[in-house]
């Protein structure tokens, strides 16, 4: 990414109470909102489209979602 941040691109979501076991994958890697001003790294963040697949209530599911990651994702 332009900022040097390393954002996770795949997430595994398990919700036992809902019998949900899902995988969320970002569909485009470089969806970072980058603001190259000094001392303003807190504004850099990742926003973008993602796909969802897995099981919910014992049934196969597929869909789309939106991921937003804020915070310090730099390699310090």
C-alpha positions as a printed Julia matrix, in Angstrom:
76×3 Matrix{Float64}:
   0.0     0.0    0.0
   1.1     3.56  -0.59
   1.29    4.28   3.15
   3.33    1.16   3.89
   0.49   -0.26   5.98
  -0.29   -3.97   5.76
  -4.01   -4.64   6.02
  -5.42   -8.16   6.41
  -7.16   -9.27   3.22
  -8.95  -12.39   4.5
 -11.04  -12.86   7.64
 -12.59  -15.92   9.19
 -15.79  -15.3   11.13
 -17.31  -17.97  13.34
 -20.53  -17.37  15.28
 -21.54  -20.6   17.05
 -24.9   -19.22  18.24
 -25.94  -18.68  14.61
 -24.2   -21.78  13.24
 -22.18  -19.43  11.03
 -18.73  -20.17   9.63
 -17.77  -17.52   7.08
 -14.77  -16.39   5.07
 -14.54  -12.73   4.06
 -12.03  -11.88   1.3
 -11.22   -8.44  -0.03
 -11.76   -8.53  -3.8
  -9.31   -5.75  -4.71
  -6.08   -5.56  -2.73
  -5.26   -1.87  -3.15
  -8.33   -0.05  -1.83
  -6.46    2.13   0.64
  -7.45    5.73   1.16
  -4.05    7.36   1.39
  -3.41   10.88   2.64
   0.31   11.66   2.16
   0.53   14.54   4.64
   3.13   14.35   7.4
   1.85   13.6   10.9
  -1.58   12.63   9.58
  -1.16    8.86   9.28
  -4.28    8.35  11.38
  -6.35    9.29   8.3
  -4.98    6.48   6.13
  -7.35    3.55   6.08
  -8.61    0.69   3.95
 -12.13    0.64   2.53
 -13.38   -1.71  -0.07
 -15.51   -4.46  -1.49
 -15.24   -8.01  -0.21
 -16.87  -11.36  -0.9
 -18.38  -13.65   1.74
 -18.76  -17.42   1.53
 -19.3   -20.26   3.94
 -22.2   -21.67   5.92
 -24.99  -20.05   7.9
 -27.56  -22.13   9.71
 -26.09  -25.22   8.1
 -26.63  -23.91   4.55
 -24.06  -22.75   2.01
 -24.08  -18.97   1.52
 -22.33  -16.48  -0.76
 -22.53  -12.73  -0.88
 -20.76   -9.39  -0.83
 -19.9    -6.95   1.91
 -17.82   -3.85   2.58
 -14.68   -3.78   4.73
 -13.38   -0.7    6.54
 -10.17   -0.84   8.58
  -9.0     2.11  10.62
  -6.19    2.36  13.14
  -2.48    1.64  13.07
  -1.76   -1.1   10.5
   1.89   -0.15  10.05
   4.75   -2.57  10.59
   6.41   -1.04  13.64
